[in-house]
Coordinates of C-alpha atoms in Angstrom, one line a residue:
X1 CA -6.6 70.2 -98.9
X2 CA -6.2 72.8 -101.4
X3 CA -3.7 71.3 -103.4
X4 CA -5.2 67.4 -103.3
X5 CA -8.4 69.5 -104.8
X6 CA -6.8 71.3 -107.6
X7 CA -5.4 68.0 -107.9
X8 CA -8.7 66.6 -108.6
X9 CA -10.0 69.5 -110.5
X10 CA -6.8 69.3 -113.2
X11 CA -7.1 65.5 -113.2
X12 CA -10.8 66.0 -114.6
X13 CA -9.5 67.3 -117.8
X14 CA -7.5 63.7 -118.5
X15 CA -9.6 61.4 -118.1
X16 CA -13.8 60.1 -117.8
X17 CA -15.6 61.2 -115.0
X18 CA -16.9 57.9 -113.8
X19 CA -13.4 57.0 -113.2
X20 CA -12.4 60.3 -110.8
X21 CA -15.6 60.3 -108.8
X22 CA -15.3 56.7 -107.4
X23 CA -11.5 56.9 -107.1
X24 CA -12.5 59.5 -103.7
X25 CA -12.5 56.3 -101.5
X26 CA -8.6 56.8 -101.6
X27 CA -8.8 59.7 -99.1
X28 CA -11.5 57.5 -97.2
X29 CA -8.6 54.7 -97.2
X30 CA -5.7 57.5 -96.2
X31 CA -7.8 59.2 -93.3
X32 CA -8.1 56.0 -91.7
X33 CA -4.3 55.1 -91.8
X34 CA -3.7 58.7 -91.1
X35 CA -6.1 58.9 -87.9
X36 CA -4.9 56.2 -86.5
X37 CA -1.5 56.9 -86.3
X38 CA -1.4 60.4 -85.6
X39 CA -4.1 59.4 -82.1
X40 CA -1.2 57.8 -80.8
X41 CA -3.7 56.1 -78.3
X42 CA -2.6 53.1 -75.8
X43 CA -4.0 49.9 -76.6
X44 CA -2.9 46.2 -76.2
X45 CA -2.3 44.4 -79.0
X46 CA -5.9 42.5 -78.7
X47 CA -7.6 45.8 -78.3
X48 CA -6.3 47.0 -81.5
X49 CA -7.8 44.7 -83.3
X50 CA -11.0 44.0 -81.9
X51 CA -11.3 48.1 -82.4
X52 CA -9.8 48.6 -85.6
X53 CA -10.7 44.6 -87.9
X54 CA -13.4 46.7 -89.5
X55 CA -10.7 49.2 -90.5
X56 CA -8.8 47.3 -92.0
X57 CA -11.0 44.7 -93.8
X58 CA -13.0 48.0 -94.8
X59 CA -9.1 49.3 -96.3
X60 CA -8.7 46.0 -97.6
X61 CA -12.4 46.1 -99.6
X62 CA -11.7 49.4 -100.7
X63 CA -8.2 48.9 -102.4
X64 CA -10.3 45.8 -104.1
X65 CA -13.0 48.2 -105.2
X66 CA -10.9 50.5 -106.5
X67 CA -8.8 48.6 -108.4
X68 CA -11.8 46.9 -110.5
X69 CA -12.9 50.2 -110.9
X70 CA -9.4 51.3 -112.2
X71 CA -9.7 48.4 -114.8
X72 CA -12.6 48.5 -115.9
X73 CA -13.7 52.2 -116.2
X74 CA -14.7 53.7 -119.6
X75 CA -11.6 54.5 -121.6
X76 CA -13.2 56.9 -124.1
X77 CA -12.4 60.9 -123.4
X78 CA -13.1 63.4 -126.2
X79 CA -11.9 67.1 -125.8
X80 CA -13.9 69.5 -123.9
X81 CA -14.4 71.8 -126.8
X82 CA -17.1 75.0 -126.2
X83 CA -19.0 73.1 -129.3
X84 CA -19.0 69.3 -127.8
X85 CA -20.2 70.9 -124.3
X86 CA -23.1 72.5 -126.4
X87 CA -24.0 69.6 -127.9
X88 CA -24.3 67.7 -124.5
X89 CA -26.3 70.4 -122.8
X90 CA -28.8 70.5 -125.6
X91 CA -29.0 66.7 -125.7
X92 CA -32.7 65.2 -125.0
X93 CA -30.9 63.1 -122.1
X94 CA -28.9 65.1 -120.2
X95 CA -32.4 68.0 -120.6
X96 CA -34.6 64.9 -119.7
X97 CA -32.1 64.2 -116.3
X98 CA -31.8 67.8 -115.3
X99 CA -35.9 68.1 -115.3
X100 CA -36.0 64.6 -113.5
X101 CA -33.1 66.3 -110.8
X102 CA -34.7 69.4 -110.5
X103 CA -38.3 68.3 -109.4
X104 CA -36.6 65.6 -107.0
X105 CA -34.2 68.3 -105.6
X106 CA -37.1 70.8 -105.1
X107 CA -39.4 67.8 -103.0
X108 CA -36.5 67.2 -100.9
X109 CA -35.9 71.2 -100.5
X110 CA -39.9 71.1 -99.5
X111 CA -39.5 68.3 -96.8
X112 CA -36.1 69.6 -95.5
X113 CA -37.5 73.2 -95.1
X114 CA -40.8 73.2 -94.7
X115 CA -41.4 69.7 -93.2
X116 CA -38.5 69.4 -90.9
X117 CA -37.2 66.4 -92.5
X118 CA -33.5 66.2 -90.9
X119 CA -32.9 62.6 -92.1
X120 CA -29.3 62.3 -93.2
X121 CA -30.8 60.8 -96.4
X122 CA -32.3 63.5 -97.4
X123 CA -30.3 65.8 -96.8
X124 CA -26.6 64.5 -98.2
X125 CA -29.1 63.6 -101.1
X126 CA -29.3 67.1 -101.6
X127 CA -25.3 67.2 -101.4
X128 CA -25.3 64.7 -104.0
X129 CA -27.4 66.6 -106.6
X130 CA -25.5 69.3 -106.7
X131 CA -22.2 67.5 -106.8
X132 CA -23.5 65.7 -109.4
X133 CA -23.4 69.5 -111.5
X134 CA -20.5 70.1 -109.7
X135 CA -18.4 67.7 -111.1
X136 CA -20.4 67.7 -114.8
X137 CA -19.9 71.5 -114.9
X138 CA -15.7 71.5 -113.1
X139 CA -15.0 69.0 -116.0
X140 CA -15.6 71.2 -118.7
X141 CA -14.1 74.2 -116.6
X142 CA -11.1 71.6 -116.1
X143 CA -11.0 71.2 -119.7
X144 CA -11.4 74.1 -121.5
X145 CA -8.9 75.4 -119.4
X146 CA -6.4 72.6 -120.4
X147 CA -7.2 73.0 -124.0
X148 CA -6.4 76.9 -124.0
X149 CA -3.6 76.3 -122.4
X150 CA -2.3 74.1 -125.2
X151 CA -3.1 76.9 -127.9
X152 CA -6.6 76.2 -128.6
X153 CA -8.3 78.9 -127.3
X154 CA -11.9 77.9 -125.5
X155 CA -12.1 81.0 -123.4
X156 CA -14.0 83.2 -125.6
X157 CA -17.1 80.7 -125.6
X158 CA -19.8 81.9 -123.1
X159 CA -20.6 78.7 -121.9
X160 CA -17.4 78.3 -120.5
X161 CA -18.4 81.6 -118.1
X162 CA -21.9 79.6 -117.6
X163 CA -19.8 76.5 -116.3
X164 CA -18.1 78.6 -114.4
X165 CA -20.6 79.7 -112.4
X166 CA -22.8 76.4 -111.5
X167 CA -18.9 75.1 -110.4
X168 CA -19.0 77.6 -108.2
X169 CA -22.9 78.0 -107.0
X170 CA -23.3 74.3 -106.8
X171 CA -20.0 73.9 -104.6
X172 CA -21.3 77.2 -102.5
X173 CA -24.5 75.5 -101.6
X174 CA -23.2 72.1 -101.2
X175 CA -20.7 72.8 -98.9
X176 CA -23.8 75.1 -97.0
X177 CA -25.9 71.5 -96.5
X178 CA -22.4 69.5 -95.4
X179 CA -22.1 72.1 -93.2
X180 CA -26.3 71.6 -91.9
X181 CA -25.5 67.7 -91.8
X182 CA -22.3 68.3 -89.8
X183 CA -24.0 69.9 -87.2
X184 CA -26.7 67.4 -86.6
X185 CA -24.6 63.8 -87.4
X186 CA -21.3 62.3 -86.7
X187 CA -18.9 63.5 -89.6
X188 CA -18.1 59.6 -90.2
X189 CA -21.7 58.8 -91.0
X190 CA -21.8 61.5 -93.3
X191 CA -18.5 60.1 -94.9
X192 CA -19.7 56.9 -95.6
X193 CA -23.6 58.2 -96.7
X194 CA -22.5 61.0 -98.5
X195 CA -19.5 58.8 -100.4
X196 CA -22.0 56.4 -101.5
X197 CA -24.6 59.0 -102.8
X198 CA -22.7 61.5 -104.0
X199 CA -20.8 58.9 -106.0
X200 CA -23.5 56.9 -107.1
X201 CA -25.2 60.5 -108.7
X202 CA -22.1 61.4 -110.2
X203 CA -21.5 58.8 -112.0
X204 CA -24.9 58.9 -113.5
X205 CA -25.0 62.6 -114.3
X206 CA -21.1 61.4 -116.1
X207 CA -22.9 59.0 -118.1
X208 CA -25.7 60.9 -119.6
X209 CA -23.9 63.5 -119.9
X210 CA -20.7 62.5 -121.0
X211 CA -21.7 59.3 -122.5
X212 CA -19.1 57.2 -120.8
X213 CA -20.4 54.1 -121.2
X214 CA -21.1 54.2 -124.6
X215 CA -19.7 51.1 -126.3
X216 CA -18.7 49.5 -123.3
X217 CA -19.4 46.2 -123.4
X218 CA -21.8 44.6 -120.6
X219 CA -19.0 42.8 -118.9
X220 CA -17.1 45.7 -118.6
X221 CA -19.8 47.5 -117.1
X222 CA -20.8 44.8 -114.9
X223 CA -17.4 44.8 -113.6
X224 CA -17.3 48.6 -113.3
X225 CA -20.9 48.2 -111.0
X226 CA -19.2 45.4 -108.8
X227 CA -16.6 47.8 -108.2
X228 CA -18.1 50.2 -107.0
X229 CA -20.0 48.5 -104.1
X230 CA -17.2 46.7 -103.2
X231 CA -15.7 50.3 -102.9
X232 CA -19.0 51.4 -101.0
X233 CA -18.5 48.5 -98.5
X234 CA -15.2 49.1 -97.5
X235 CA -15.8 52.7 -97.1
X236 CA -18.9 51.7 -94.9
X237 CA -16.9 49.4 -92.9
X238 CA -14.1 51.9 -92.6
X239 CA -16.3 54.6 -90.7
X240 CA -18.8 52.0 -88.9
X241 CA -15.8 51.6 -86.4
X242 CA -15.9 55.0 -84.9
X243 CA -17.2 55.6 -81.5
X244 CA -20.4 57.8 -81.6
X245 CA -21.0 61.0 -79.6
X246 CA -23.1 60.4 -76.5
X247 CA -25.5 63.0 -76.4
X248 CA -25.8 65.2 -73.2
X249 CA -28.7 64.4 -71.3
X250 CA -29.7 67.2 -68.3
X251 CA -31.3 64.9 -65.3
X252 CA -31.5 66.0 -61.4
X253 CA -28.8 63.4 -59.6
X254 CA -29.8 62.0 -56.1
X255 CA -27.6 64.1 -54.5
X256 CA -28.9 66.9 -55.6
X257 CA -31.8 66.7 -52.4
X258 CA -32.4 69.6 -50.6
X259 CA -29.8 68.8 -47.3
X260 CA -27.4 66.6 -49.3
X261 CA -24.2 67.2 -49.6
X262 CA -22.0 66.1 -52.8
X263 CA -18.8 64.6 -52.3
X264 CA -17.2 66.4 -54.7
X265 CA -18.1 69.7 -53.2
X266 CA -16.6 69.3 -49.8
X267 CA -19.1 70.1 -47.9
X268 CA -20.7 72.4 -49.7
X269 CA -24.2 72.2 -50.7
X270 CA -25.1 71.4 -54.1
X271 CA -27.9 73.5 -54.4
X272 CA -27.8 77.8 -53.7
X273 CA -29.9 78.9 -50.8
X274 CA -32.6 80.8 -51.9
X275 CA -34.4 82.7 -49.5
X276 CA -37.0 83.8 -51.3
X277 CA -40.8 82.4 -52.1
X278 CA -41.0 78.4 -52.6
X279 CA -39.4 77.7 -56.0
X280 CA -38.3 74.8 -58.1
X281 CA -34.4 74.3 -58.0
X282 CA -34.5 76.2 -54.6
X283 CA -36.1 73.9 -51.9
X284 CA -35.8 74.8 -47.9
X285 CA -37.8 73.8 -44.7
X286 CA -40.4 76.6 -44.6
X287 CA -42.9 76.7 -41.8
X288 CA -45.6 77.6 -44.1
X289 CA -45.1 74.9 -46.0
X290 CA -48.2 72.9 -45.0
X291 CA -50.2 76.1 -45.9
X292 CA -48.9 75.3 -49.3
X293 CA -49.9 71.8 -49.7
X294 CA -53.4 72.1 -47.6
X295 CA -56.3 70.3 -49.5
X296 CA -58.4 72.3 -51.0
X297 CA -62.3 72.7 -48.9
X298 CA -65.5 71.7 -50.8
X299 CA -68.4 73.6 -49.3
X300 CA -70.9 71.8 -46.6
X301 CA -73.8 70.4 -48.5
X302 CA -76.9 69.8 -46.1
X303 CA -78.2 66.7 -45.6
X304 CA -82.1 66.8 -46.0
X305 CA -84.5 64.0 -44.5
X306 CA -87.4 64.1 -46.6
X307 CA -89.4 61.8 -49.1
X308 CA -88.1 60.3 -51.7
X309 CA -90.2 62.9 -53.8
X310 CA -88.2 65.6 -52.1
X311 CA -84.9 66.8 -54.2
X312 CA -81.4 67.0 -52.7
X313 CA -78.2 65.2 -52.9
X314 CA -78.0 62.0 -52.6
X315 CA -74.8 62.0 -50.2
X316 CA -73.2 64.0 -47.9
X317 CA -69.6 65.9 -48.3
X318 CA -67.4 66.8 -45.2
X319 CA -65.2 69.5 -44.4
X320 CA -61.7 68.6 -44.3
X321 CA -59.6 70.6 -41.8
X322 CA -55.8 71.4 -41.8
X323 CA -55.4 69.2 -38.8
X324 CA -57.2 66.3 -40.6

């Protein structure tokens, strides 16, 4: 993992950033191949593929997706100079989209926090805004790195240390929400949800940002679009496949009755004696148990004969006894 992301990271420095960010359904493609050789699970021949055509039409969609995207991404990569990244970060769209992120980030903060909303939505949409600055921001780490490397120096520019540090604060906290969403959804939902998201802000944050698209023609952006949701298909039918976690559900069995035995128990009952007052969980044949149970007595009302002038009840209410 460590090496396919420096991978990545390097790989940002050579070429457009609405190229790399799509080309992640690769892994989605290779984890599926991967898991299902390395299960080494017994099925019959008609098994396999009633469990696994989604699998593979999803592969097949994705290699599709991918190589349209391939094709027809933007071509055009300038140098990440410290005075190029300047100029993008003062642009009026890249300030207007980080003002348009930030409120929408904060609202989902709000509901996520404060509201309790735990919709998966929501919250890989906050994965997706910051991977949206992840990515913007590794891209110029990626290349001023490259670029000093080569003998022209972009170190000594402070917004290369500013870069620096959203890469790393953006990842912190993203991988703090992945972690949130892990624990509350199955990982292949999240895979498919958070693919599609994630991607689909990256490559927006790219383009203003980066200006990728500019002078591309429409078809080739067209193009470009239709590969991507192929791409988002495949990788939805990929993980739709997967068998979902039943959820654990604490109910009180049957054979769980006070003098029952389970079978499993040999004998043994399935509940601990308790032989103390009457509790729940602990039920036994007490004597006093009718005491427990024993209807509660109203008091003895009088019935009085008198005129109709005369004030009483109406009715008369008996005394019910134990025996009764």
């Amino acid at each position: 993992m460590l090496l396919g992301e420096l991978g990545v990271f390097a790989s940002y420095a050579f070429a457009p950033l609405s190229l790399i960010v799509p080309l992640s359904a690769v892994s989605v493609i290779a984890s599926a191949i991967i898991g299902i050789i390395f299960i080494k699970e017994k099925w019959k021949p008609k098994d396999f593929l009633r469990r696994y055509i989604l699998s593979f039409i999803g592969c097949g969609l994705a290699i599709v997706g991918t190589y349209l995207l391939v094709t027809f991404a933007p071509n055009s990569h300038e140098k990440m100079t410290g005075e190029n990244i300047i100029r993008h970060l003062v642009s009026w769209p890249f300030l207007l989209y980080m003002l348009v992120e930030i409120i929408l980030f904060c609202l989902l903060l709000y509901f996520y926090k404060e509201r309790n909303a735990n919709n998966i939505v929501v919250i890989l949409l906050l994965v997706a805004l910051l991977g949206s600055m992840t990515v913007v921001t590794a891209k110029a780490v990626a290349g001023m790195l490259v670029l000093s490397v080569q003998g022209d120096l972009q170190l000594d520019y402070p917004v290369f240390y500013v870069m620096f540090v959203c890469m790393v604060a953006t990842a912190i906290y993203q991988a703090a929400f992945l972690g949130q969403a892990s624990q509350m959804y199955d990982s292949s939902l999240i895979a498919s949800v958070g693919y599609i998201l994630s991607t689909t802000v990256a490559i927006t944050a790219g383009a203003i940002f980066y200006l990728d698209f500019l002078g591309e023609d429409v078809l080739h952006v067209c193009m470009f679009a239709l590969g991507c949701l192929i791409a988002f298909l495949g990788v939805f039918l990929i993980t739709r496949n997967r068998k979902k976690a039943i959820p654990f559900e604490p109910y009180i069995s049957m054979d769980a009755m006070p003098g029952m035995q389970n079978m499993h128990d040999k004998g043994m009952t399935v509940q601990p004696d308790l032989k103390a007052s009457f509790s729940y969980g602990a039920l036994e044949n007490n004597d006093n148990i009718s005491e427990i149970y024993a209807p509660a007595t109203l008091p003895i009302m009088q019935e009085e004969h008198g005129s109709r002038s005369a004030s009483g009840v109406p009715y008369r209410v008996l005394e019910h006894t134990k025996e009764e």
